[in-house]
Coordinates of C-alpha atoms in Angstrom, one line a residue:
M1 CA 53.2 -34.8 -53.8
I2 CA 51.6 -36.1 -50.5
T3 CA 53.6 -36.2 -47.1
P4 CA 53.1 -39.6 -45.6
K5 CA 52.1 -39.9 -42.2
F6 CA 55.4 -41.5 -40.1
S7 CA 56.6 -41.8 -36.5
V8 CA 60.2 -42.0 -35.6
S9 CA 61.8 -44.1 -32.6
Q10 CA 65.6 -44.8 -31.7
S11 CA 67.5 -47.2 -29.6
D12 CA 71.1 -47.0 -29.0
A13 CA 72.4 -48.2 -32.3
S14 CA 69.8 -47.2 -34.9
V15 CA 66.3 -45.1 -35.7
C16 CA 63.2 -46.4 -37.1
V17 CA 60.8 -44.9 -39.1
T18 CA 57.5 -45.9 -39.6
I19 CA 55.7 -44.6 -42.6
H20 CA 52.1 -45.0 -43.5
A21 CA 51.5 -45.3 -47.0
P22 CA 48.8 -47.4 -48.5
H23 CA 48.4 -48.4 -52.1
V24 CA 51.7 -48.5 -53.0
R25 CA 53.8 -51.4 -54.5
A26 CA 57.0 -52.8 -52.9
Q27 CA 58.5 -52.3 -56.4
A28 CA 57.9 -48.8 -56.6
I29 CA 59.5 -48.0 -52.8
E30 CA 62.7 -46.1 -53.2
F31 CA 65.3 -45.3 -50.5
D32 CA 68.1 -42.5 -50.1
V33 CA 70.4 -42.1 -47.3
E34 CA 72.7 -39.6 -46.8
R35 CA 74.9 -38.1 -44.0
D36 CA 71.8 -36.8 -41.4
Q37 CA 69.2 -37.0 -44.6
F38 CA 66.7 -40.1 -45.1
K39 CA 64.6 -39.9 -48.1
F40 CA 61.3 -42.1 -49.1
F41 CA 59.8 -42.0 -52.3
A42 CA 56.8 -43.9 -53.8
S43 CA 54.0 -42.4 -55.7
P44 CA 52.1 -40.3 -54.5
Y45 CA 54.5 -39.9 -51.3
Y46 CA 57.3 -38.3 -50.5
L47 CA 58.9 -37.7 -47.4
R48 CA 62.4 -36.4 -46.5
L49 CA 63.3 -36.2 -43.0
T50 CA 66.3 -34.6 -41.3
F51 CA 67.8 -36.1 -38.1
P52 CA 70.1 -34.4 -35.6
G53 CA 72.7 -36.8 -36.1
N54 CA 74.0 -38.8 -39.4
I55 CA 72.7 -42.2 -40.4
V56 CA 74.0 -44.9 -42.4
E57 CA 72.6 -47.6 -44.2
D58 CA 74.8 -50.8 -43.7
D59 CA 74.2 -54.8 -43.2
K60 CA 72.3 -54.2 -39.9
S61 CA 69.5 -51.8 -41.7
T62 CA 66.3 -53.4 -42.7
A63 CA 63.2 -52.4 -44.5
S64 CA 59.9 -54.4 -44.4
F65 CA 56.6 -53.6 -45.8
D66 CA 53.1 -54.9 -44.7
A67 CA 51.0 -54.5 -47.8
A68 CA 47.8 -55.2 -45.4
T69 CA 48.4 -52.1 -43.2
G70 CA 50.4 -50.1 -45.6
E71 CA 53.1 -49.8 -43.1
I72 CA 56.7 -49.6 -44.0
L73 CA 59.4 -50.1 -41.2
V74 CA 63.0 -48.7 -42.4
T75 CA 65.6 -49.2 -39.5
L76 CA 68.7 -47.5 -40.2
S77 CA 71.9 -47.7 -37.9
K78 CA 73.8 -44.4 -36.3
E79 CA 77.2 -43.5 -37.6
I80 CA 77.9 -43.1 -34.0
P81 CA 76.3 -45.8 -32.1
G82 CA 75.0 -44.6 -28.4
E83 CA 74.4 -41.0 -29.4
N84 CA 71.0 -39.8 -28.9
F85 CA 68.9 -37.9 -31.2
E86 CA 66.7 -35.4 -29.8
N87 CA 63.5 -34.2 -30.6
L88 CA 62.5 -37.0 -32.8
D89 CA 58.9 -36.7 -32.0
M90 CA 59.1 -33.0 -33.4
L91 CA 57.9 -34.2 -36.7
T92 CA 57.6 -30.6 -38.2
G93 CA 61.2 -30.4 -37.1
L94 CA 62.2 -33.4 -38.8
L95 CA 60.8 -32.4 -42.2
A96 CA 62.7 -29.1 -42.2
T97 CA 65.6 -28.9 -44.8
R98 CA 69.4 -28.8 -44.1
R99 CA 69.5 -25.3 -44.2
E100 CA 66.7 -24.6 -42.1
R101 CA 68.1 -27.2 -39.2
G102 CA 71.5 -25.2 -40.0
A103 CA 69.9 -21.9 -38.8
S104 CA 68.1 -23.1 -36.0
M105 CA 71.4 -24.7 -34.6
A106 CA 73.0 -21.8 -35.1
R107 CA 70.4 -19.4 -33.6
E108 CA 70.8 -22.0 -30.4
G109 CA 74.5 -21.0 -30.2
S110 CA 74.6 -17.7 -31.4
G111 CA 75.2 -14.5 -28.8
S112 CA 75.5 -11.9 -31.3
K113 CA 72.3 -9.5 -31.9
T114 CA 71.5 -8.5 -35.6
K115 CA 69.0 -6.2 -37.2
R116 CA 65.5 -7.3 -37.5
P117 CA 64.8 -9.0 -41.0
L118 CA 62.4 -7.6 -43.4
I119 CA 61.6 -10.8 -45.0
E120 CA 60.3 -14.0 -44.4
E121 CA 61.0 -16.8 -46.4
I122 CA 58.3 -19.6 -47.1
D123 CA 59.4 -21.8 -49.9
G124 CA 62.0 -23.8 -47.6
H125 CA 65.0 -22.4 -49.1
L126 CA 67.2 -20.3 -47.2
G127 CA 70.6 -18.6 -48.5
A128 CA 73.7 -17.6 -46.4
E129 CA 72.8 -14.1 -45.9
E130 CA 69.3 -15.2 -45.0
C131 CA 70.3 -17.5 -42.6
A132 CA 73.0 -15.0 -41.0
M133 CA 69.5 -12.7 -40.4
M134 CA 68.2 -15.2 -38.3
L135 CA 70.8 -15.5 -35.7
M136 CA 69.5 -13.3 -32.6
D137 CA 70.2 -13.5 -28.9
E138 CA 67.9 -15.6 -26.8
D139 CA 69.3 -14.2 -23.7
F140 CA 66.3 -12.1 -23.1
D141 CA 65.7 -9.4 -20.3
W142 CA 62.1 -10.1 -20.1
E143 CA 61.5 -6.4 -18.3
I144 CA 63.2 -4.3 -21.3
P145 CA 61.9 -3.7 -24.6
Q146 CA 64.5 -4.4 -26.9
F147 CA 63.3 -2.5 -30.0
L148 CA 62.2 1.0 -30.6
N149 CA 60.8 2.3 -33.7
T150 CA 62.6 5.0 -35.5
A151 CA 60.5 7.7 -36.8
E152 CA 60.6 6.3 -40.5
E153 CA 59.0 3.1 -39.0
E154 CA 56.4 4.9 -37.0
Q155 CA 55.7 6.9 -40.1
D156 CA 55.3 3.4 -42.1
I157 CA 53.1 2.1 -39.5
L158 CA 51.0 5.1 -39.3
T159 CA 50.4 5.2 -43.3
S160 CA 50.3 1.4 -44.0
V161 CA 47.5 -1.2 -43.0
A162 CA 47.2 -2.5 -39.9
K163 CA 49.2 -6.0 -39.2
Y164 CA 48.4 -8.3 -36.4
G165 CA 48.6 -12.1 -35.7
F166 CA 52.3 -14.3 -35.0
N167 CA 55.1 -11.8 -35.9
Q168 CA 52.8 -9.2 -37.7
Q169 CA 52.3 -10.7 -40.8
Y170 CA 48.8 -10.8 -41.1
S171 CA 45.9 -8.7 -42.7
G172 CA 42.5 -8.8 -44.3
F173 CA 41.3 -11.6 -41.6
F174 CA 39.2 -8.9 -39.6
A175 CA 37.5 -6.9 -42.9
H176 CA 34.1 -8.6 -42.2
V177 CA 34.2 -9.0 -38.4
R178 CA 31.3 -6.6 -38.1
E179 CA 29.4 -9.0 -40.1
T180 CA 30.1 -12.0 -38.3
A181 CA 29.3 -13.2 -34.6
N182 CA 32.6 -12.9 -33.5
E183 CA 32.2 -12.2 -29.7
I184 CA 35.7 -12.5 -29.0
N185 CA 36.8 -9.5 -31.3
E186 CA 36.6 -6.4 -29.3
L187 CA 38.1 -3.9 -32.0
S188 CA 35.7 -1.8 -34.1
D189 CA 38.1 -1.9 -36.9
P190 CA 41.1 -4.2 -36.6
E191 CA 42.3 -3.7 -40.2
T192 CA 43.1 0.2 -40.0
M193 CA 43.8 0.5 -36.0
S194 CA 47.5 0.9 -35.0
A195 CA 49.2 -0.8 -32.0
E196 CA 48.8 2.0 -29.8
E197 CA 44.9 2.1 -30.7
R198 CA 44.3 -2.0 -30.0
H199 CA 46.4 -1.3 -27.0
K200 CA 44.3 1.7 -25.3
N201 CA 40.9 -0.1 -26.8
R202 CA 41.7 -3.2 -24.5
I203 CA 42.2 -0.7 -21.4
A204 CA 39.0 0.9 -21.8
F205 CA 37.0 -2.5 -22.5
E206 CA 38.6 -4.0 -19.3
D207 CA 37.6 -0.8 -17.4
E208 CA 34.2 -0.8 -18.5
K209 CA 34.1 -4.9 -17.9
F210 CA 35.1 -5.0 -14.5
D211 CA 32.3 -5.5 -12.0
E212 CA 33.1 -4.6 -8.7
D213 CA 29.8 -6.1 -7.3
Y214 CA 30.8 -9.7 -9.2
Y215 CA 34.3 -9.2 -7.5
M216 CA 33.2 -9.0 -4.1
E217 CA 30.6 -11.6 -4.4
N218 CA 33.3 -14.0 -5.7
Y219 CA 35.7 -12.9 -3.1
V220 CA 33.2 -13.5 0.0
N221 CA 31.3 -16.5 -1.3
D222 CA 34.1 -18.7 -2.9
D223 CA 32.7 -22.2 -1.3
G224 CA 32.8 -23.1 -5.5
I225 CA 36.1 -21.5 -6.3
Q226 CA 38.3 -23.0 -3.5
P227 CA 38.2 -26.2 -5.2
L228 CA 39.2 -25.0 -8.5
I229 CA 42.4 -23.5 -6.6
R230 CA 43.2 -26.8 -5.1
Y231 CA 43.0 -28.5 -8.1
K232 CA 46.4 -30.0 -9.5
S233 CA 46.4 -30.1 -13.3
R234 CA 48.3 -32.9 -15.4
F235 CA 51.7 -30.9 -16.1
Y236 CA 51.7 -30.1 -12.2
L237 CA 51.8 -33.8 -11.5
V238 CA 54.4 -34.5 -14.1
L239 CA 56.6 -31.8 -12.9
R240 CA 56.4 -33.0 -9.6
E241 CA 57.5 -36.5 -10.5
Q242 CA 60.2 -35.3 -12.6
Q243 CA 61.8 -33.3 -9.5
K244 CA 61.1 -36.3 -7.1
A245 CA 63.0 -38.4 -9.9
K246 CA 65.7 -36.1 -10.1
K247 CA 66.1 -35.7 -6.6
T248 CA 66.4 -39.7 -6.2
R249 CA 68.9 -39.8 -8.9
T250 CA 70.7 -37.2 -7.0
A251 CA 70.6 -39.2 -3.7
T252 CA 71.8 -42.4 -5.5
A253 CA 74.3 -40.8 -7.2
A254 CA 75.4 -39.5 -3.9
A255 CA 75.2 -42.7 -2.0
A256 CA 76.7 -44.5 -4.7
D257 CA 80.3 -42.6 -3.9
K258 CA 80.2 -44.0 -0.2
T259 CA 81.7 -46.9 1.1
T260 CA 80.5 -50.6 0.7
H261 CA 79.2 -49.5 4.6
D262 CA 76.5 -47.9 2.9
D263 CA 75.4 -50.3 0.1
S264 CA 71.9 -51.2 1.8
L265 CA 71.2 -47.3 1.2
V266 CA 71.9 -47.5 -2.3
D267 CA 69.5 -50.6 -2.9
D268 CA 66.8 -48.5 -0.9
L269 CA 67.0 -45.3 -2.6
A270 CA 67.6 -47.3 -6.4
R271 CA 64.0 -49.0 -5.2
A272 CA 62.7 -45.7 -4.2
L273 CA 63.4 -44.3 -7.8
K274 CA 61.8 -47.3 -9.7
D275 CA 58.8 -47.0 -7.5
N276 CA 58.6 -43.1 -8.5
L277 CA 58.7 -44.0 -11.9
A278 CA 56.2 -46.7 -11.8
T279 CA 53.6 -45.0 -10.0
C280 CA 52.2 -41.7 -9.6
S281 CA 52.0 -39.4 -6.2
S282 CA 51.2 -41.5 -3.2
S283 CA 48.6 -38.9 -2.2
G284 CA 46.2 -40.5 -4.8
E285 CA 45.7 -37.3 -7.3
K286 CA 44.6 -38.1 -10.6
N287 CA 45.0 -36.8 -13.7
I288 CA 41.1 -35.5 -14.3
D289 CA 41.9 -34.7 -18.2
N290 CA 41.7 -39.0 -19.1
K291 CA 42.0 -40.8 -15.9
E292 CA 45.4 -42.1 -16.4
S293 CA 48.3 -41.9 -14.6
V294 CA 50.2 -38.7 -15.7
C295 CA 53.6 -40.4 -15.4
A296 CA 53.0 -43.0 -18.3
S297 CA 54.7 -41.6 -21.3
W298 CA 53.2 -38.0 -21.0
E299 CA 56.0 -37.0 -23.6
D300 CA 54.7 -39.0 -26.3
F301 CA 52.6 -37.3 -28.9
T302 CA 49.2 -39.1 -29.5
E303 CA 48.1 -40.1 -33.0
E304 CA 46.0 -37.3 -33.3
E305 CA 48.7 -34.9 -32.3
R306 CA 51.2 -36.3 -34.4
T307 CA 48.2 -35.9 -37.2
A308 CA 47.8 -32.1 -36.4
M309 CA 51.7 -31.6 -36.5
L310 CA 51.8 -33.0 -40.4
N311 CA 48.9 -30.6 -41.5
L312 CA 50.7 -27.7 -40.3
P313 CA 51.9 -25.3 -43.2
R314 CA 55.6 -25.5 -44.2
K315 CA 56.7 -22.4 -43.2
T316 CA 60.2 -20.6 -42.2
Y317 CA 60.3 -17.7 -39.9
L318 CA 62.6 -14.5 -39.9
I319 CA 60.9 -13.0 -36.7
T320 CA 61.1 -9.3 -36.2
N321 CA 60.8 -9.1 -32.2
K322 CA 61.4 -12.7 -30.7
Q323 CA 60.6 -11.2 -27.4
Q324 CA 57.5 -10.3 -28.3
I325 CA 56.4 -13.6 -29.6
Y326 CA 57.3 -15.6 -26.0
L327 CA 55.5 -12.6 -24.2
G328 CA 52.4 -13.3 -26.5
L329 CA 52.7 -16.7 -25.8
V330 CA 52.7 -16.1 -22.0
D331 CA 49.1 -14.2 -22.6
I332 CA 47.8 -17.3 -24.4
L333 CA 48.8 -19.8 -22.0
F334 CA 47.5 -17.7 -19.2
A335 CA 44.4 -17.9 -20.9
Y336 CA 44.2 -21.8 -21.4
S337 CA 45.4 -22.2 -17.8
L338 CA 42.9 -20.2 -16.4
D339 CA 40.0 -22.0 -18.8
H340 CA 41.6 -25.6 -17.7
R341 CA 41.5 -24.9 -13.9
I342 CA 38.2 -23.2 -13.9
N343 CA 36.9 -26.5 -15.7
M344 CA 39.3 -28.7 -13.7
G345 CA 40.5 -30.2 -17.0
E346 CA 37.8 -30.4 -19.0
Q347 CA 36.8 -28.7 -22.2
T348 CA 33.5 -27.1 -22.7
V349 CA 31.6 -25.2 -25.5
E350 CA 32.4 -22.1 -23.8
S351 CA 35.9 -22.7 -23.5
A352 CA 36.9 -21.1 -26.9
W353 CA 35.3 -18.2 -26.4
T354 CA 36.8 -18.1 -22.5
I355 CA 40.5 -18.5 -23.9
G356 CA 39.7 -15.7 -26.5
A357 CA 38.2 -13.2 -23.8
V358 CA 40.9 -13.5 -21.6
S359 CA 43.8 -13.3 -23.5
S360 CA 44.7 -9.7 -25.1
T361 CA 46.6 -11.3 -27.6
L362 CA 43.3 -12.5 -29.2
S363 CA 40.8 -10.4 -28.0
N364 CA 42.6 -7.0 -29.3
L365 CA 45.5 -8.1 -31.0
D366 CA 47.7 -6.8 -28.8
Q367 CA 51.1 -6.9 -28.2
F368 CA 53.5 -6.6 -25.1
S369 CA 57.2 -5.3 -24.3
T370 CA 57.9 -6.8 -21.0
L371 CA 56.4 -9.7 -18.7
R372 CA 54.8 -7.5 -16.1
D373 CA 52.9 -5.8 -18.7
V374 CA 52.1 -9.3 -19.6
V375 CA 51.0 -10.3 -16.2
V376 CA 49.2 -7.1 -15.3
A377 CA 46.6 -7.6 -18.5
C378 CA 46.2 -11.4 -17.8
F379 CA 45.1 -10.4 -14.1
R380 CA 43.1 -7.6 -15.4
R381 CA 41.0 -9.7 -17.9
G382 CA 40.9 -12.8 -15.5
L383 CA 39.0 -10.5 -12.8
A384 CA 36.8 -9.1 -15.6
Y385 CA 35.7 -11.9 -17.9
P386 CA 35.4 -15.5 -16.7
L387 CA 33.1 -17.2 -15.1
Y388 CA 34.9 -17.1 -11.5
R389 CA 36.6 -13.9 -10.7
N390 CA 39.0 -14.2 -7.9
W391 CA 42.5 -13.0 -7.4
E392 CA 44.3 -16.0 -5.9
L393 CA 42.4 -18.0 -8.9
C394 CA 44.5 -15.9 -11.2
E395 CA 47.5 -16.7 -9.2
K396 CA 47.1 -20.4 -9.7
A397 CA 46.4 -20.1 -13.4
L398 CA 50.1 -17.9 -13.6
E399 CA 51.6 -21.0 -11.6
D400 CA 50.4 -23.0 -14.5
V401 CA 52.0 -21.3 -17.1
Y402 CA 55.2 -21.2 -14.9
V403 CA 54.8 -25.2 -14.7
L404 CA 54.1 -25.6 -18.6
L405 CA 57.1 -23.0 -19.6
K406 CA 59.0 -25.4 -17.0
L407 CA 58.7 -28.5 -18.9
G408 CA 59.7 -27.0 -21.9
R409 CA 58.7 -26.6 -25.2
R410 CA 57.2 -30.2 -25.5
A411 CA 54.4 -29.5 -23.0
V412 CA 54.0 -26.1 -24.5
L413 CA 53.3 -27.4 -27.8
K414 CA 51.1 -30.1 -26.3
A415 CA 48.9 -27.2 -24.6
L416 CA 49.0 -25.2 -28.4
L417 CA 47.7 -28.4 -30.2
E418 CA 44.7 -28.6 -27.8
I419 CA 44.2 -24.9 -27.7
K420 CA 44.5 -24.7 -31.8
K421 CA 41.9 -28.1 -31.8
I422 CA 39.5 -25.8 -29.5
F423 CA 39.4 -23.3 -32.1
D424 CA 39.7 -25.1 -35.3
S425 CA 36.2 -26.9 -34.3
H426 CA 34.6 -23.8 -34.0
D427 CA 32.8 -22.1 -37.3
I428 CA 33.7 -18.6 -36.5
Y429 CA 36.6 -18.5 -34.0
Y430 CA 38.9 -20.8 -36.2
I431 CA 40.5 -17.8 -38.0
Y432 CA 42.7 -17.4 -34.7
S433 CA 44.4 -20.9 -35.5
K434 CA 44.9 -19.5 -39.0
I435 CA 46.6 -16.0 -37.4
F436 CA 48.2 -17.4 -34.3
F437 CA 48.0 -21.2 -33.7
D438 CA 49.0 -22.8 -36.7
D439 CA 52.6 -20.8 -36.8
Y440 CA 52.9 -21.0 -33.2
C441 CA 52.7 -24.8 -33.1
V442 CA 55.6 -25.1 -36.3
W443 CA 57.7 -22.1 -34.7
L444 CA 57.8 -24.2 -31.3
Q445 CA 58.9 -27.2 -32.9
T446 CA 61.5 -25.5 -35.6
A447 CA 62.8 -22.0 -34.1
S448 CA 62.0 -21.7 -30.4
S449 CA 64.7 -21.7 -27.7
D450 CA 64.7 -24.0 -24.4
T451 CA 67.0 -21.3 -22.9
A452 CA 64.7 -18.9 -23.7
F453 CA 61.8 -21.1 -22.0
R454 CA 64.1 -21.8 -18.8
S455 CA 64.6 -17.9 -18.8
L456 CA 60.9 -17.1 -19.0
A457 CA 60.0 -19.7 -16.4
H458 CA 62.5 -18.4 -14.0
Q459 CA 60.9 -14.7 -14.2
T460 CA 57.4 -15.7 -14.3
H461 CA 58.2 -17.7 -11.2
I462 CA 59.6 -15.2 -8.9
M463 CA 57.5 -12.2 -10.3
E464 CA 55.3 -10.5 -7.6
L465 CA 52.0 -8.4 -8.6
D466 CA 50.5 -6.3 -6.3
K467 CA 46.5 -5.7 -6.4
E468 CA 46.9 -1.9 -7.1
E469 CA 49.1 -2.6 -10.3
V470 CA 45.8 -4.1 -12.3
G471 CA 44.4 -0.3 -11.9
W472 CA 41.3 -1.5 -10.1
P473 CA 41.1 -0.8 -5.7
L474 CA 40.5 -4.4 -5.2
D475 CA 41.8 -3.6 -1.5
D476 CA 39.1 -1.5 -0.8
Y477 CA 36.5 -3.5 -2.4
E478 CA 37.4 -6.5 -0.6
D479 CA 37.4 -4.5 2.9
L480 CA 34.0 -3.4 1.8
A481 CA 32.9 -7.1 1.2
L482 CA 34.2 -8.1 4.5
Q483 CA 32.4 -5.3 6.2
T484 CA 28.7 -6.0 4.1
S485 CA 29.2 -9.7 5.1
E486 CA 29.7 -9.0 8.8
S487 CA 26.9 -6.5 8.6
E488 CA 24.7 -9.2 7.0
C489 CA 25.8 -11.9 9.7
E490 CA 24.7 -9.5 12.5
E491 CA 21.5 -8.9 11.2
N492 CA 20.7 -12.4 10.7
D493 CA 21.8 -13.0 14.2
E494 CA 19.9 -10.1 15.7
A495 CA 16.8 -11.4 13.6
N496 CA 17.4 -15.2 14.7
A497 CA 17.4 -13.7 18.4
T498 CA 14.2 -11.6 17.8
N499 CA 12.6 -15.0 16.4
T500 CA 13.8 -16.9 19.3
E501 CA 12.7 -14.1 22.1
E502 CA 8.9 -14.1 20.5
T503 CA 8.7 -18.1 20.2
T504 CA 9.8 -17.9 24.0
I505 CA 7.3 -15.3 25.0
N506 CA 4.1 -17.3 22.9
D507 CA 5.0 -20.5 25.0
S508 CA 4.9 -18.9 28.4
I509 CA 1.4 -17.5 27.7
S510 CA -0.1 -20.6 26.1
P511 CA -2.3 -22.9 28.7
T512 CA -0.4 -25.8 29.4
P513 CA -2.3 -29.6 29.3
N514 CA -1.8 -29.6 33.0
S515 CA -3.3 -26.2 34.1
E516 CA -5.6 -26.5 37.4
A517 CA -8.1 -23.9 35.7
P518 CA -10.5 -26.0 33.7
K519 CA -11.3 -24.5 30.3
K520 CA -14.9 -23.6 30.0
P521 CA -16.7 -24.8 27.1
L522 CA -18.2 -22.2 24.5
I523 CA -21.2 -24.3 24.6
Q524 CA -22.8 -25.8 27.6
V525 CA -25.4 -28.5 27.1
I526 CA -27.8 -28.7 29.7
D527 CA -29.8 -32.4 30.4
A528 CA -33.5 -32.2 29.4
G529 CA -34.7 -33.4 32.9
E530 CA -32.8 -30.6 34.3
K531 CA -34.2 -28.1 32.2
D532 CA -37.8 -29.2 33.1
Q533 CA -37.2 -28.5 37.0

């Protein structure tokens, strides 16, 4: 059976499902509505959607079929009019079964800790026991590792084939990596190296790759870097407008509680809110990515993004270490944000390599236990690999990560879909979509937690990283760079002064056009008559 393309929208009283199923006969179309589930069948298409609330098929429900376009529009009434169905654009989440959705809802509300699951369910049928194993605490302490391997687990790791990728579930993808032109990979043998060996390998490569002369040059001569530091991403502009709108709504609500003496103020604030929602910042900043207003329905997924989500694999995850999944996401988002900022929102032919090289998760299949470890690794690679290597630029990239996390999983999903597209289009690097990005895009829709994103965003925002933590004497290099720059300036000044003095001396000894002493000619012409006398 084929899952057709579809989209879902809602009003206060109903849910509208648009299905694209060309070349079917109207007589062959079948619908079924049962509580929170809607089913569509028309050979060879089959679609089952599970909504966050109940729907009913009543007199107000309608269905229409446009044979020319193959579009089927189904309108179903909500059981509770006015109820808001969240995340209807998370298409993979709508395709989940009732058990999968129930497990996800239980996970959101559960505060109990359970033992790490040992299996992953693939076919979409979870039992009660497996669902219970999925309930894990979302209240993370991002600075403390949550899991320690027992002696038995360590022995299993040492004697078994190396695992890597999302949720440490893959192997064999790098068996012939030496025979390919994979310039992202830094591991000599990913299939046999343990997690500790991969971590040590990364540190060694970074120490060898870091170039102090390159760093000092970018520190002193930063004319080309300052515009990148000042660049405002589309996600930043969206967050700022959201914050402005929220502040205006709060002020409007407060003003509405006052006496009628303040009615004019309420009108002014209401108009200000309308203006904020209708236009972007008055500063004139534009979204360089698409030259359109960043405020215009940014949360809506494009047709290309919806197609990409529909093509994702259908999987349910029993995560062994959730904190590790979130921290790996921070690492990937940092690499994406740095490339995004360096290219001022544009993609280049080097974007895949830049993201892969800056990300420890991709280049060395590394894993992290604390948020600080992730940030240190991000800064080390951000100062050793990309075109511009500047501390302040790395700080701005980390701010971009905070903005993405603050906006929530929808913004993070958009970023991951963009990264996936970049890697999918590469004939070698597409492998990273298979072992990371496909799973991340599914997991973000079906099992990630907004609570965890808010917590992670807060911890990222308040984190302060000292330069000595990266392991290189950056302060010494900066002082040396400044001293060298000052010495060169002094030498240039002295050279200019010497040249000026020589020019003055030469001018003083040169004859002037008005000099009283006539210049004698080298050859004197004598008149022929005078010569005879």
